[in-house]
PDB file of C-alpha atoms in Angstrom:
ATOM      1  CA  GLY A   1       7.143  48.708  57.214  1.00 39.00           C
ATOM      2  CA  GLY A   2       8.074  44.693  56.657  1.00 43.00           C
ATOM      3  CA  GLY A   3       8.897  41.429  58.762  1.00 47.00           C
ATOM      4  CA  GLY A   4       6.072  41.366  60.797  1.00 47.00           C
ATOM      5  CA  ALA A   5       2.510  39.435  60.920  1.00 51.00           C
ATOM      6  CA  PRO A   6      -0.408  40.870  59.330  1.00 53.00           C
ATOM      7  CA  PHE A   7      -2.678  42.728  61.651  1.00 49.00           C
ATOM      8  CA  SER A   8      -5.481  40.063  63.218  1.00 55.00           C
ATOM      9  CA  GLY A   9      -7.877  42.570  64.404  1.00 55.00           C
ATOM     10  CA  PRO A  10     -10.610  44.339  62.910  1.00 54.00           C
ATOM     11  CA  PRO A  11      -9.935  45.095  58.841  1.00 53.00           C
ATOM     12  CA  PRO A  12      -8.138  48.492  58.563  1.00 53.00           C
ATOM     13  CA  PRO A  13     -10.028  51.419  56.763  1.00 54.00           C
ATOM     14  CA  LEU A  14      -9.520  51.636  52.862  1.00 68.00           C
ATOM     15  CA  VAL A  15      -7.360  54.254  52.101  1.00 86.00           C
ATOM     16  CA  SER A  16      -9.460  56.597  50.919  1.00 89.00           C
ATOM     17  CA  TRP A  17      -6.950  58.581  48.711  1.00 93.00           C
ATOM     18  CA  LEU A  18      -6.513  55.937  46.667  1.00 92.00           C
ATOM     19  CA  ASP A  19      -8.695  55.504  43.554  1.00 90.00           C
ATOM     20  CA  GLY A  20      -9.865  52.317  42.103  1.00 78.00           C
ATOM     21  CA  GLU A  21     -10.295  48.871  44.043  1.00 73.00           C
ATOM     22  CA  ILE A  22      -7.705  48.207  46.860  1.00 72.00           C
ATOM     23  CA  THR A  23      -7.257  44.181  47.162  1.00 72.00           C
ATOM     24  CA  ARG A  24      -5.015  43.834  49.952  1.00 75.00           C
ATOM     25  CA  CYS A  25      -4.655  46.469  53.076  1.00 77.00           C
ATOM     26  CA  ASP A  26      -2.730  45.185  55.966  1.00 77.00           C
ATOM     27  CA  VAL A  27      -0.989  46.463  59.161  1.00 75.00           C
ATOM     28  CA  MET A  28       2.390  44.435  58.402  1.00 71.00           C
ATOM     29  CA  ASP A  29       4.555  45.919  61.658  1.00 74.00           C
ATOM     30  CA  ARG A  30       3.748  48.029  64.579  1.00 76.00           C
ATOM     31  CA  GLY A  31       7.200  48.835  65.498  1.00 78.00           C
ATOM     32  CA  THR A  32       8.499  50.362  62.372  1.00 75.00           C
ATOM     33  CA  ALA A  33       9.284  54.101  62.656  1.00 76.00           C
ATOM     34  CA  GLN A  34       9.999  56.162  59.145  1.00 80.00           C
ATOM     35  CA  VAL A  35      13.375  57.642  58.102  1.00 84.00           C
ATOM     36  CA  THR A  36      13.387  60.914  56.912  1.00 86.00           C
ATOM     37  CA  PRO A  37      16.681  61.836  55.226  1.00 88.00           C
ATOM     38  CA  LYS A  38      17.253  65.263  55.426  1.00 88.00           C
ATOM     39  CA  GLU A  39      16.047  65.422  59.137  1.00 90.00           C
ATOM     40  CA  LEU A  40      18.264  62.498  60.096  1.00 90.00           C
ATOM     41  CA  VAL A  41      21.172  64.104  58.527  1.00 91.00           C
ATOM     42  CA  ASP A  42      20.766  67.145  59.577  1.00 94.00           C
ATOM     43  CA  ALA A  43      20.513  65.890  63.419  1.00 93.00           C
ATOM     44  CA  MET A  44      23.526  63.677  62.891  1.00 91.00           C
ATOM     45  CA  HIS A  45      25.517  66.509  61.970  1.00 93.00           C
ATOM     46  CA  ARG A  46      24.295  68.684  64.619  1.00 95.00           C
ATOM     47  CA  GLU A  47      25.008  66.135  67.083  1.00 94.00           C
ATOM     48  CA  CYS A  48      28.863  65.896  65.696  1.00 92.00           C
ATOM     49  CA  GLY A  49      28.993  69.501  65.436  1.00 92.00           C
ATOM     50  CA  LYS A  50      28.801  69.191  69.497  1.00 94.00           C
ATOM     51  CA  VAL A  51      32.280  66.756  69.447  1.00 93.00           C
ATOM     52  CA  ARG A  52      35.485  69.270  70.614  1.00 93.00           C
ATOM     53  CA  GLY A  53      37.673  70.420  67.360  1.00 91.00           C
ATOM     54  CA  ALA A  54      34.803  69.068  64.687  1.00 93.00           C
ATOM     55  CA  ARG A  55      34.560  70.994  61.688  1.00 92.00           C
ATOM     56  CA  THR A  56      32.546  70.763  58.299  1.00 94.00           C
ATOM     57  CA  VAL A  57      34.675  71.491  55.460  1.00 95.00           C
ATOM     58  CA  PHE A  58      33.062  72.023  51.976  1.00 95.00           C
ATOM     59  CA  ALA A  59      35.477  71.123  49.872  1.00 96.00           C
ATOM     60  CA  GLU A  60      36.700  68.458  47.132  1.00 95.00           C
ATOM     61  CA  VAL A  61      39.260  65.971  48.636  1.00 95.00           C
ATOM     62  CA  VAL A  62      42.234  65.958  45.680  1.00 95.00           C
ATOM     63  CA  ASP A  63      44.768  63.613  47.549  1.00 97.00           C
ATOM     64  CA  VAL A  64      45.049  61.373  50.619  1.00 98.00           C
ATOM     65  CA  VAL A  65      48.627  62.162  51.963  1.00 98.00           C
ATOM     66  CA  LEU A  66      50.455  59.421  52.871  1.00 98.00           C
ATOM     67  CA  ASN A  67      54.069  58.840  54.361  1.00 97.00           C
ATOM     68  CA  GLU A  68      57.123  56.597  53.500  1.00 97.00           C
ATOM     69  CA  ASN A  69      55.458  53.558  55.784  1.00 97.00           C
ATOM     70  CA  ASP A  70      52.203  54.208  54.017  1.00 97.00           C
ATOM     71  CA  GLU A  71      50.419  55.681  57.067  1.00 98.00           C
ATOM     72  CA  VAL A  72      47.802  58.194  56.496  1.00 98.00           C
ATOM     73  CA  VAL A  73      49.277  61.530  57.825  1.00 98.00           C
ATOM     74  CA  GLY A  74      46.245  64.400  55.755  1.00 98.00           C
ATOM     75  CA  VAL A  75      44.519  64.705  52.892  1.00 98.00           C
ATOM     76  CA  ASP A  76      44.530  67.729  50.562  1.00 98.00           C
ATOM     77  CA  VAL A  77      41.611  69.666  49.873  1.00 97.00           C
ATOM     78  CA  LYS A  78      40.339  72.501  47.316  1.00 96.00           C
ATOM     79  CA  HIS A  79      37.762  74.611  49.149  1.00 97.00           C
ATOM     80  CA  GLU A  80      34.098  74.594  47.079  1.00 94.00           C
ATOM     81  CA  LYS A  81      33.839  78.387  46.901  1.00 95.00           C
ATOM     82  CA  SER A  82      37.803  80.026  47.011  1.00 97.00           C
ATOM     83  CA  ASN A  83      39.386  77.102  44.914  1.00 96.00           C
ATOM     84  CA  GLU A  84      42.117  77.484  47.310  1.00 97.00           C
ATOM     85  CA  LEU A  85      44.298  74.326  48.675  1.00 97.00           C
ATOM     86  CA  GLU A  86      44.706  73.020  52.135  1.00 97.00           C
ATOM     87  CA  ARG A  87      46.255  70.256  53.969  1.00 97.00           C
ATOM     88  CA  ILE A  88      44.718  68.791  56.816  1.00 97.00           C
ATOM     89  CA  GLU A  89      46.362  66.803  59.113  1.00 97.00           C
ATOM     90  CA  ALA A  90      44.955  63.356  59.693  1.00 97.00           C
ATOM     91  CA  THR A  91      45.766  60.202  61.088  1.00 97.00           C
ATOM     92  CA  HIS A  92      42.765  58.249  60.235  1.00 98.00           C
ATOM     93  CA  VAL A  93      40.400  58.782  56.922  1.00 98.00           C
ATOM     94  CA  VAL A  94      37.024  57.439  56.056  1.00 98.00           C
ATOM     95  CA  VAL A  95      35.964  57.452  52.312  1.00 98.00           C
ATOM     96  CA  ALA A  96      32.712  57.702  52.636  1.00 97.00           C
ATOM     97  CA  MET A  97      31.623  59.185  49.046  1.00 96.00           C
ATOM     98  CA  GLY A  98      28.825  57.046  47.449  1.00 96.00           C
ATOM     99  CA  PRO A  99      29.787  56.155  43.726  1.00 97.00           C
ATOM    100  CA  TRP A 100      32.609  58.781  43.827  1.00 97.00           C
ATOM    101  CA  SER A 101      34.558  56.674  46.273  1.00 97.00           C
ATOM    102  CA  VAL A 102      36.356  55.173  43.284  1.00 97.00           C
ATOM    103  CA  ARG A 103      38.290  58.178  43.554  1.00 97.00           C
ATOM    104  CA  ALA A 104      40.097  55.861  46.337  1.00 97.00           C
ATOM    105  CA  GLU A 105      42.197  53.806  43.472  1.00 97.00           C
ATOM    106  CA  THR A 106      44.358  56.683  42.900  1.00 96.00           C
ATOM    107  CA  TRP A 107      45.167  57.078  46.319  1.00 97.00           C
ATOM    108  CA  PHE A 108      45.850  53.864  47.698  1.00 97.00           C
ATOM    109  CA  GLU A 109      48.091  51.708  44.932  1.00 95.00           C
ATOM    110  CA  GLY A 110      46.757  48.625  44.327  1.00 95.00           C
ATOM    111  CA  LEU A 111      43.279  49.278  45.817  1.00 96.00           C
ATOM    112  CA  LYS A 112      39.859  48.130  43.756  1.00 96.00           C
ATOM    113  CA  VAL A 113      36.552  49.882  44.401  1.00 96.00           C
ATOM    114  CA  PRO A 114      34.817  48.850  41.265  1.00 95.00           C
ATOM    115  CA  MET A 115      31.544  50.619  41.290  1.00 95.00           C
ATOM    116  CA  THR A 116      28.422  51.137  39.336  1.00 96.00           C
ATOM    117  CA  GLY A 117      26.438  54.243  39.979  1.00 97.00           C
ATOM    118  CA  ILE A 118      22.742  54.078  39.453  1.00 97.00           C
ATOM    119  CA  LYS A 119      20.724  57.091  39.004  1.00 97.00           C
ATOM    120  CA  SER A 120      17.635  57.190  40.153  1.00 97.00           C
ATOM    121  CA  VAL A 121      14.599  59.455  39.762  1.00 98.00           C
ATOM    122  CA  SER A 122      12.384  60.312  42.358  1.00 97.00           C
ATOM    123  CA  LEU A 123       9.359  62.337  42.986  1.00 98.00           C
ATOM    124  CA  LEU A 124       7.895  64.460  45.445  1.00 97.00           C
ATOM    125  CA  PHE A 125       3.902  65.453  45.450  1.00 98.00           C
ATOM    126  CA  LYS A 126       2.300  67.859  48.573  1.00 97.00           C
ATOM    127  CA  ALA A 127       0.091  65.757  51.125  1.00 96.00           C
ATOM    128  CA  ASN A 128      -2.922  66.504  51.423  1.00 95.00           C
ATOM    129  CA  ALA A 129      -5.641  66.130  54.741  1.00 94.00           C
ATOM    130  CA  LEU A 130      -6.477  62.676  53.643  1.00 93.00           C
ATOM    131  CA  VAL A 131      -2.904  61.438  53.240  1.00 93.00           C
ATOM    132  CA  GLU A 132      -1.843  63.022  56.360  1.00 91.00           C
ATOM    133  CA  LYS A 133      -4.730  61.212  58.210  1.00 90.00           C
ATOM    134  CA  GLU A 134      -4.229  57.641  56.131  1.00 88.00           C
ATOM    135  CA  PRO A 135      -0.492  57.723  55.666  1.00 87.00           C
ATOM    136  CA  ALA A 136      -0.267  54.239  54.074  1.00 87.00           C
ATOM    137  CA  ALA A 137       2.700  53.244  51.860  1.00 89.00           C
ATOM    138  CA  LEU A 138       2.673  51.627  48.710  1.00 91.00           C
ATOM    139  CA  PHE A 139       4.421  48.910  46.904  1.00 90.00           C
ATOM    140  CA  CYS A 140       3.628  48.161  43.349  1.00 92.00           C
ATOM    141  CA  ALA A 141       4.185  46.237  40.482  1.00 91.00           C
ATOM    142  CA  GLU A 142       5.604  46.981  37.573  1.00 94.00           C
ATOM    143  CA  ASP A 143       3.169  48.757  35.259  1.00 95.00           C
ATOM    144  CA  GLU A 144       2.508  49.590  31.675  1.00 96.00           C
ATOM    145  CA  ASN A 145       5.016  53.004  32.239  1.00 97.00           C
ATOM    146  CA  ALA A 146       7.915  50.720  33.071  1.00 97.00           C
ATOM    147  CA  CYS A 147       7.817  52.012  37.023  1.00 97.00           C
ATOM    148  CA  HIS A 148       7.309  49.639  39.568  1.00 96.00           C
ATOM    149  CA  LEU A 149       6.364  52.548  42.260  1.00 96.00           C
ATOM    150  CA  GLU A 150       7.208  53.027  46.153  1.00 95.00           C
ATOM    151  CA  VAL A 151       4.915  55.534  47.713  1.00 95.00           C
ATOM    152  CA  TYR A 152       5.932  57.088  50.998  1.00 93.00           C
ATOM    153  CA  PRO A 153       4.079  59.668  52.616  1.00 93.00           C
ATOM    154  CA  ARG A 154       5.948  61.435  55.005  1.00 91.00           C
ATOM    155  CA  SER A 155       5.731  63.539  58.378  1.00 86.00           C
ATOM    156  CA  THR A 156       7.010  66.441  56.484  1.00 87.00           C
ATOM    157  CA  GLY A 157       3.663  66.816  54.665  1.00 91.00           C
ATOM    158  CA  GLU A 158       5.223  65.093  51.678  1.00 94.00           C
ATOM    159  CA  VAL A 159       4.674  62.188  49.532  1.00 96.00           C
ATOM    160  CA  TYR A 160       8.078  60.512  48.395  1.00 96.00           C
ATOM    161  CA  ILE A 161       7.992  58.768  45.612  1.00 97.00           C
ATOM    162  CA  CYS A 162      10.665  56.102  43.980  1.00 97.00           C
ATOM    163  CA  GLY A 163      10.871  53.167  41.809  1.00 97.00           C
ATOM    164  CA  CYS A 164      10.506  55.463  38.918  1.00 97.00           C
ATOM    165  CA  GLY A 165      11.961  52.463  36.844  1.00 96.00           C
ATOM    166  CA  GLY A 166      14.757  53.026  33.551  1.00 95.00           C
ATOM    167  CA  SER A 167      17.368  53.670  35.504  1.00 96.00           C
ATOM    168  CA  GLU A 168      20.980  54.642  34.121  1.00 96.00           C
ATOM    169  CA  TYR A 169      23.852  52.537  34.975  1.00 97.00           C
ATOM    170  CA  VAL A 170      27.211  54.848  34.929  1.00 97.00           C
ATOM    171  CA  ASP A 171      30.287  53.217  35.093  1.00 96.00           C
ATOM    172  CA  SER A 172      33.253  54.571  37.175  1.00 95.00           C
ATOM    173  CA  GLY A 173      35.053  56.050  34.398  1.00 95.00           C
ATOM    174  CA  ARG A 174      32.556  58.599  34.589  1.00 97.00           C
ATOM    175  CA  LEU A 175      32.720  59.132  38.265  1.00 97.00           C
ATOM    176  CA  MET A 176      36.182  59.499  38.207  1.00 96.00           C
ATOM    177  CA  PRO A 177      38.148  62.908  37.697  1.00 93.00           C
ATOM    178  CA  GLY A 178      37.409  64.537  34.112  1.00 95.00           C
ATOM    179  CA  GLY A 179      34.285  62.209  33.615  1.00 96.00           C
ATOM    180  CA  ASP A 180      31.166  63.632  32.890  1.00 97.00           C
ATOM    181  CA  LEU A 181      29.499  62.805  36.266  1.00 97.00           C
ATOM    182  CA  ASP A 182      32.419  63.252  38.308  1.00 95.00           C
ATOM    183  CA  ARG A 183      30.582  65.366  40.735  1.00 92.00           C
ATOM    184  CA  ALA A 184      27.029  65.050  42.329  1.00 93.00           C
ATOM    185  CA  ASP A 185      25.891  68.445  40.820  1.00 93.00           C
ATOM    186  CA  LEU A 186      26.509  67.481  37.417  1.00 96.00           C
ATOM    187  CA  VAL A 187      23.964  64.652  38.121  1.00 97.00           C
ATOM    188  CA  SER A 188      20.466  65.532  36.355  1.00 96.00           C
ATOM    189  CA  THR A 189      16.687  64.343  36.168  1.00 97.00           C
ATOM    190  CA  ASP A 190      15.246  62.094  33.173  1.00 97.00           C
ATOM    191  CA  GLU A 191      12.100  64.007  32.338  1.00 97.00           C
ATOM    192  CA  LEU A 192      11.115  61.019  30.484  1.00 98.00           C
ATOM    193  CA  ARG A 193      11.017  59.303  33.836  1.00 98.00           C
ATOM    194  CA  VAL A 194       9.612  61.996  35.846  1.00 98.00           C
ATOM    195  CA  ARG A 195       6.385  61.954  32.909  1.00 98.00           C
ATOM    196  CA  ALA A 196       5.975  58.370  33.224  1.00 98.00           C
ATOM    197  CA  ALA A 197       6.020  58.009  37.101  1.00 98.00           C
ATOM    198  CA  SER A 198       3.782  61.099  37.713  1.00 98.00           C
ATOM    199  CA  ALA A 199       1.244  58.967  34.799  1.00 98.00           C
ATOM    200  CA  SER A 200       1.541  55.853  37.067  1.00 97.00           C
ATOM    201  CA  PHE A 201       1.032  57.902  40.440  1.00 97.00           C
ATOM    202  CA  LEU A 202      -1.944  59.744  38.581  1.00 97.00           C
ATOM    203  CA  GLY A 203      -3.635  56.448  37.850  1.00 95.00           C
ATOM    204  CA  LEU A 204      -3.297  55.750  41.590  1.00 95.00           C
ATOM    205  CA  SER A 205      -4.269  58.862  43.312  1.00 96.00           C
ATOM    206  CA  LYS A 206      -5.809  61.843  41.445  1.00 96.00           C
ATOM    207  CA  SER A 207      -6.572  63.580  44.204  1.00 95.00           C
ATOM    208  CA  VAL A 208      -2.473  63.509  45.046  1.00 97.00           C
ATOM    209  CA  GLY A 209      -1.120  63.124  41.544  1.00 96.00           C
ATOM    210  CA  THR A 210      -3.133  65.925  39.600  1.00 96.00           C
ATOM    211  CA  GLY A 211      -1.000  68.929  39.048  1.00 94.00           C
ATOM    212  CA  GLY A 212       2.306  66.897  38.932  1.00 96.00           C
ATOM    213  CA  PRO A 213       4.892  66.607  41.517  1.00 98.00           C
ATOM    214  CA  GLU A 214       6.240  69.808  43.883  1.00 97.00           C
ATOM    215  CA  LYS A 215       9.808  68.502  43.234  1.00 97.00           C
ATOM    216  CA  THR A 216      11.896  66.103  41.083  1.00 98.00           C
ATOM    217  CA  GLN A 217      15.383  64.780  42.054  1.00 96.00           C
ATOM    218  CA  THR A 218      17.805  62.067  40.948  1.00 97.00           C
ATOM    219  CA  CYS A 219      20.005  60.241  43.458  1.00 95.00           C
ATOM    220  CA  MET A 220      23.330  58.421  42.489  1.00 96.00           C
ATOM    221  CA  ARG A 221      22.857  54.811  44.126  1.00 96.00           C
ATOM    222  CA  PRO A 222      26.487  53.258  44.712  1.00 97.00           C
ATOM    223  CA  CYS A 223      26.475  49.477  44.026  1.00 97.00           C
ATOM    224  CA  SER A 224      29.401  46.928  44.273  1.00 97.00           C
ATOM    225  CA  PRO A 225      29.310  43.979  41.719  1.00 96.00           C
ATOM    226  CA  ASP A 226      28.152  41.614  44.610  1.00 96.00           C
ATOM    227  CA  ALA A 227      25.851  43.879  46.172  1.00 95.00           C
ATOM    228  CA  LEU A 228      27.283  44.103  48.721  1.00 97.00           C
ATOM    229  CA  PRO A 229      28.460  47.309  51.349  1.00 97.00           C
ATOM    230  CA  VAL A 230      32.295  48.066  51.030  1.00 98.00           C
ATOM    231  CA  MET A 231      33.379  48.442  54.662  1.00 98.00           C
ATOM    232  CA  GLY A 232      36.606  48.392  56.341  1.00 98.00           C
ATOM    233  CA  ARG A 233      40.492  49.067  56.116  1.00 98.00           C
ATOM    234  CA  VAL A 234      42.329  49.767  52.560  1.00 97.00           C
ATOM    235  CA  PRO A 235      44.740  46.793  52.734  1.00 96.00           C
ATOM    236  CA  GLY A 236      48.018  47.408  53.272  1.00 96.00           C
ATOM    237  CA  PHE A 237      47.390  51.355  54.363  1.00 97.00           C
ATOM    238  CA  LYS A 238      47.218  52.215  58.079  1.00 98.00           C
ATOM    239  CA  GLY A 239      44.809  54.643  59.225  1.00 98.00           C
ATOM    240  CA  ALA A 240      42.734  54.278  55.904  1.00 98.00           C
ATOM    241  CA  TYR A 241      39.140  52.835  55.472  1.00 98.00           C
ATOM    242  CA  LEU A 242      36.184  52.617  52.845  1.00 98.00           C
ATOM    243  CA  GLN A 243      32.320  53.169  53.835  1.00 98.00           C
ATOM    244  CA  CYS A 244      30.576  52.865  50.573  1.00 97.00           C
ATOM    245  CA  ALA A 245      28.056  50.630  47.961  1.00 97.00           C
ATOM    246  CA  HIS A 246      25.151  50.744  50.256  1.00 97.00           C
ATOM    247  CA  ASN A 247      23.313  51.315  47.135  1.00 96.00           C
ATOM    248  CA  CYS A 248      19.223  52.749  48.274  1.00 92.00           C
ATOM    249  CA  TRP A 249      19.836  51.465  52.005  1.00 93.00           C
ATOM    250  CA  GLY A 250      22.967  53.954  52.626  1.00 92.00           C
ATOM    251  CA  ILE A 251      20.548  56.643  54.631  1.00 90.00           C
ATOM    252  CA  LEU A 252      18.687  53.396  56.565  1.00 90.00           C
ATOM    253  CA  TRP A 253      22.242  51.899  57.781  1.00 93.00           C
ATOM    254  CA  ALA A 254      24.129  54.829  57.892  1.00 92.00           C
ATOM    255  CA  PRO A 255      23.428  54.816  61.902  1.00 93.00           C
ATOM    256  CA  VAL A 256      24.827  51.273  62.491  1.00 95.00           C
ATOM    257  CA  SER A 257      27.786  51.374  59.824  1.00 97.00           C
ATOM    258  CA  GLY A 258      29.053  54.478  61.630  1.00 95.00           C
ATOM    259  CA  LYS A 259      29.075  52.817  64.707  1.00 97.00           C
ATOM    260  CA  ALA A 260      30.779  49.431  63.262  1.00 98.00           C
ATOM    261  CA  MET A 261      33.355  51.728  61.822  1.00 97.00           C
ATOM    262  CA  ALA A 262      34.091  53.884  64.997  1.00 97.00           C
ATOM    263  CA  GLU A 263      33.997  51.012  66.737  1.00 98.00           C
ATOM    264  CA  LEU A 264      37.368  49.823  64.166  1.00 98.00           C
ATOM    265  CA  ILE A 265      38.944  52.568  64.522  1.00 97.00           C
ATOM    266  CA  CYS A 266      38.713  53.297  67.766  1.00 96.00           C
ATOM    267  CA  ASP A 267      38.272  49.821  69.405  1.00 97.00           C
ATOM    268  CA  GLY A 268      40.565  47.436  66.649  1.00 96.00           C
ATOM    269  CA  VAL A 269      37.477  45.378  65.926  1.00 97.00           C
ATOM    270  CA  ALA A 270      33.576  46.058  65.177  1.00 97.00           C
ATOM    271  CA  THR A 271      31.301  44.198  67.816  1.00 97.00           C
ATOM    272  CA  CYS A 272      27.965  45.598  66.443  1.00 97.00           C
ATOM    273  CA  ALA A 273      28.514  43.908  63.344  1.00 96.00           C
ATOM    274  CA  GLU A 274      30.510  41.457  61.343  1.00 96.00           C
ATOM    275  CA  LEU A 275      32.251  43.426  58.905  1.00 97.00           C
ATOM    276  CA  ALA A 276      34.609  40.693  57.491  1.00 96.00           C
ATOM    277  CA  PRO A 277      31.946  39.977  54.367  1.00 96.00           C
ATOM    278  CA  PHE A 278      32.180  43.760  53.335  1.00 97.00           C
ATOM    279  CA  SER A 279      35.893  44.170  53.521  1.00 97.00           C
ATOM    280  CA  PRO A 280      37.686  45.805  50.207  1.00 97.00           C
ATOM    281  CA  ALA A 281      40.264  43.160  50.162  1.00 96.00           C
ATOM    282  CA  ARG A 282      37.349  40.852  47.998  1.00 95.00           C
ATOM    283  CA  PHE A 283      38.189  42.815  45.090  1.00 94.00           C
ATOM    284  CA  MET A 284      41.549  42.555  44.958  1.00 87.00           C
ATOM    285  CA  LYS A 285      41.989  38.918  44.867  1.00 67.00           C
ATOM    286  CA  GLY A 286      40.510  38.667  41.301  1.00 45.00           C
ATOM    287  CA  LYS A 287      37.421  36.767  41.698  1.00 38.00           C
ATOM    288  CA  THR A 288      34.917  39.833  41.114  1.00 37.00           C
ATOM    289  CA  LYS A 289      34.804  42.121  37.752  1.00 37.00           C
ATOM    290  CA  LYS A 290      32.374  45.147  37.244  1.00 39.00           C
ATOM    291  CA  GLY A 291      29.064  45.087  35.706  1.00 39.00           C
ATOM    292  CA  ARG A 292      25.260  45.026  36.116  1.00 42.00           C
ATOM    293  CA  LYS A 293      24.923  41.399  37.309  1.00 44.00           C
ATOM    294  CA  MET A 294      26.523  39.092  39.452  1.00 46.00           C
ATOM    295  CA  GLY A 295      26.352  35.603  37.691  1.00 47.00           C
ATOM    296  CA  THR A 296      22.948  36.065  36.037  1.00 47.00           C
ATOM    297  CA  ARG A 297      21.006  37.978  38.768  1.00 48.00           C
ATOM    298  CA  ASP A 298      20.780  42.061  38.357  1.00 48.00           C
ATOM    299  CA  VAL A 299      22.442  44.094  40.870  1.00 50.00           C
ATOM    300  CA  GLY A 300      20.823  47.580  40.987  1.00 49.00           C
ATOM    301  CA  GLU A 301      17.704  48.028  39.418  1.00 46.00           C
ATOM    302  CA  GLN A 302      15.723  45.311  41.436  1.00 42.00           C
ATOM    303  CA  TRP A 303      16.160  45.616  45.006  1.00 40.00           C
TER     304      TRP A 303
END
């Protein structure tokens, strides 16, 4: 958690599954709940499935179909298993494909979606009884392995670790069709960062870290040049919207982002959030450029 005042009652117990001397242990916020991504996504998908006419299609979007007035009339997709092509009629299309949202540049003439994909390793360790009893989150400074670990015990019996450092920056050309990372299943895990992060965590907790992680994985965080999300109408096209570039907060911000976009589509304006700073139009004015920095500030690795 964060943002709350330090706990002023009796000192909390030391976190017994950590090794070494603990210099600070605070209850930062009593009103914070942890988000476990798969549980949240599965629950939202189940709820969406209850909507009349809803269906899930496992396919690659090949093109967005427009009429002569630049109005969305459908999408062409290639099905994942059969490779068959299908045109799905639609009056509204939201491009929410993470870093691969750069493909929208080929679907809407004049649109610019500058995007850097940041490959970030994460690890899952099995929690022991002490972790389940004392589920403390850790936020660590950068160490000798170039890791700045963040450690989150989950209610599902796992300890999730990110901040493994050494993230690879992937430019938009590699994310476009024909690039070496044009699909999510092509994203591989850097074993050097796995070993580095595993060693760092082992130094924090031998009782949990011994034996190594049960699972290693890599995400591709979508980052815009100004480090802000891209949300709103595609300028010059009716029924076309973008929602991407949420960096590492995509899961956390998903509910409010979805609500804001639903309001924009259904009511013509979002009232739960001000979307003007996130408009895709900001990249069509020649004031920004692709890269890892905004001015002299790194965008992506340092959150």
